Short mmCIF file of C-alpha atoms in Angstrom, two decimals:
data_model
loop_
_atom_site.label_atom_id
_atom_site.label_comp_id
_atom_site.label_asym_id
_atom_site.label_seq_id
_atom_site.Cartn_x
_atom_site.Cartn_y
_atom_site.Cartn_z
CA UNK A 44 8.13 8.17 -1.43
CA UNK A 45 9.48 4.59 -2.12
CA UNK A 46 8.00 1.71 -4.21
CA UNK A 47 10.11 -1.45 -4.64
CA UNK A 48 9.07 -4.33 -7.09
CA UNK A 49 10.69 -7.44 -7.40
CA UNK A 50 11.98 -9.80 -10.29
CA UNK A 51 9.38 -11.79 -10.63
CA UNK A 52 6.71 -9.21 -10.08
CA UNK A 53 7.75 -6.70 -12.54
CA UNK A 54 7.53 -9.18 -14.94
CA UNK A 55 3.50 -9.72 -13.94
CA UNK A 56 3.26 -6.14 -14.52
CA UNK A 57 5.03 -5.33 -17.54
CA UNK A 58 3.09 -8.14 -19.28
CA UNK A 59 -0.47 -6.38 -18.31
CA UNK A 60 1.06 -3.00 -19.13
CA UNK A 61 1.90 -4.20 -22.90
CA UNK A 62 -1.33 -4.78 -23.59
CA UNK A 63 -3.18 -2.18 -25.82
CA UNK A 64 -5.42 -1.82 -23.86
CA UNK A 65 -3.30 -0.40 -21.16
CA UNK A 66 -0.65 1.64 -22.86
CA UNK A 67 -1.83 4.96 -20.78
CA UNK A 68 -1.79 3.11 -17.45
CA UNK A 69 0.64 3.26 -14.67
CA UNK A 70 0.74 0.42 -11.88
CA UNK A 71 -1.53 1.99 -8.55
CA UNK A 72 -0.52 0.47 -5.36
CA UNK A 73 -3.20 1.31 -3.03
CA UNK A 74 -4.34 0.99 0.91
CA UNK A 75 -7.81 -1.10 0.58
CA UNK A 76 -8.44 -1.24 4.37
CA UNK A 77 -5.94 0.38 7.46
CA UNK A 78 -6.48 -0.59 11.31
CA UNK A 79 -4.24 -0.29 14.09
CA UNK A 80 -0.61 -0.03 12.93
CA UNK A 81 -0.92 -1.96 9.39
CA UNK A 82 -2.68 -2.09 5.95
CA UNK A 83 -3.73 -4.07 3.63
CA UNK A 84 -2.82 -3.36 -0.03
CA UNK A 85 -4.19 -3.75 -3.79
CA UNK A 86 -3.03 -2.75 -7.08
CA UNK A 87 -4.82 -1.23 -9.74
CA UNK A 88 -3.59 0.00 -13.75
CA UNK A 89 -4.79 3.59 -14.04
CA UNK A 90 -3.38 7.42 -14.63
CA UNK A 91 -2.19 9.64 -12.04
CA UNK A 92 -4.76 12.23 -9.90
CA UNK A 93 -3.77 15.75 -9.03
CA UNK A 94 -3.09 13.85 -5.43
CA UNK A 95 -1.13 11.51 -6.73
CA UNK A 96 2.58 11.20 -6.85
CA UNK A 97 4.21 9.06 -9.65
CA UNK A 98 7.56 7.12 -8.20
CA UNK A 99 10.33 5.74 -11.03
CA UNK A 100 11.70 2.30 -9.57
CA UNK A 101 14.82 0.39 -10.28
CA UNK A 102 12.58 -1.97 -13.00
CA UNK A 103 11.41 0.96 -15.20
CA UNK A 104 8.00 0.52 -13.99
CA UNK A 105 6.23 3.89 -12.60
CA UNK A 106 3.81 3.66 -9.42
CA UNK A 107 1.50 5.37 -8.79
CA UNK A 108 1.22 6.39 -4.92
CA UNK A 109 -1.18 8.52 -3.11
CA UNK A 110 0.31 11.56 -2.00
CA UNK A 111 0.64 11.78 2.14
CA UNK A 112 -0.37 8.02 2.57
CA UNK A 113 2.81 6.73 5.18
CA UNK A 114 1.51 3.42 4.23
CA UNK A 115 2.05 3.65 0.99
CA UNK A 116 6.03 4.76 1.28
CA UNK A 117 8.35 1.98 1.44
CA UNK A 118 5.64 -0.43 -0.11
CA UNK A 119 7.25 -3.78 -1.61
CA UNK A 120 5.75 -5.46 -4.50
CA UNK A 121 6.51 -9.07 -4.91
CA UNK A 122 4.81 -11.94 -7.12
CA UNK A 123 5.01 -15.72 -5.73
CA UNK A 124 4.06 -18.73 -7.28
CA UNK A 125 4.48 -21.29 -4.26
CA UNK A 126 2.24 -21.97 -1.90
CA UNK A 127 -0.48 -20.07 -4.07
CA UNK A 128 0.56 -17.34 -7.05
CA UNK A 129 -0.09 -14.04 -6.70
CA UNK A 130 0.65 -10.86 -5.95
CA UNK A 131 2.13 -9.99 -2.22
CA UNK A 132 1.90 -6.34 -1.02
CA UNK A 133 3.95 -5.60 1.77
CA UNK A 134 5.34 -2.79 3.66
CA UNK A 135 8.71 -3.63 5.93
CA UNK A 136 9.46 -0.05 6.33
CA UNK A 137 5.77 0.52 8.22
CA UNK A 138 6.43 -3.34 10.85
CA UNK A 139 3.78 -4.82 7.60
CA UNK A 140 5.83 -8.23 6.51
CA UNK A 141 2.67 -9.41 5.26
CA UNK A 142 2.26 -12.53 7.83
CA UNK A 143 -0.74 -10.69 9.28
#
């Protein structure tokens, strides 16, 4: 499975996983509602399930994915700040480009 996090996200994410409070998280990325051909995506900090499998990406963050969830492989994580800032959860290598 593939996980791909942008620039600007990773930097998002490493702040929250710095905290104390966090130090035995890992980044979830996870399907919060699936219809038709597409799904809709939300992240979460917590530590890998027996179902789980943990994916290394090129900004030394590690995912967390759901083992057997095609949605979830290929997922893109991006952070924008223009027209609104937040996170964007999309999944090109599913047809999800996020202009749903």
């Amino acid at each position: 499975m593939k996980c791909k996090i942008t620039r600007n996200a990773a930097k998002v994410i490493k702040r929250e996983l710095d905290k104390e409070e966090n130090k035995d998280k890992k980044l979830r990325v996870l399907v919060t509602h699936a219809h038709g051909d597409h799904a809709h995506y939300g992240l979460d900090l917590d530590t890998p399930k027996e179902s789980d499998v943990v994916v290394s990406t090129d900004k030394e963050i590690d995912v967390i994915l759901e083992a057997g969830q095609p949605f979830l492989d290929g997922v893109k994580i991006d952070y924008l700040y223009f027209p609104e800032e937040g996170f964007v959860i999309t999944n090109p290598s599913q047809g999800n480009h996020g202009d749903h």
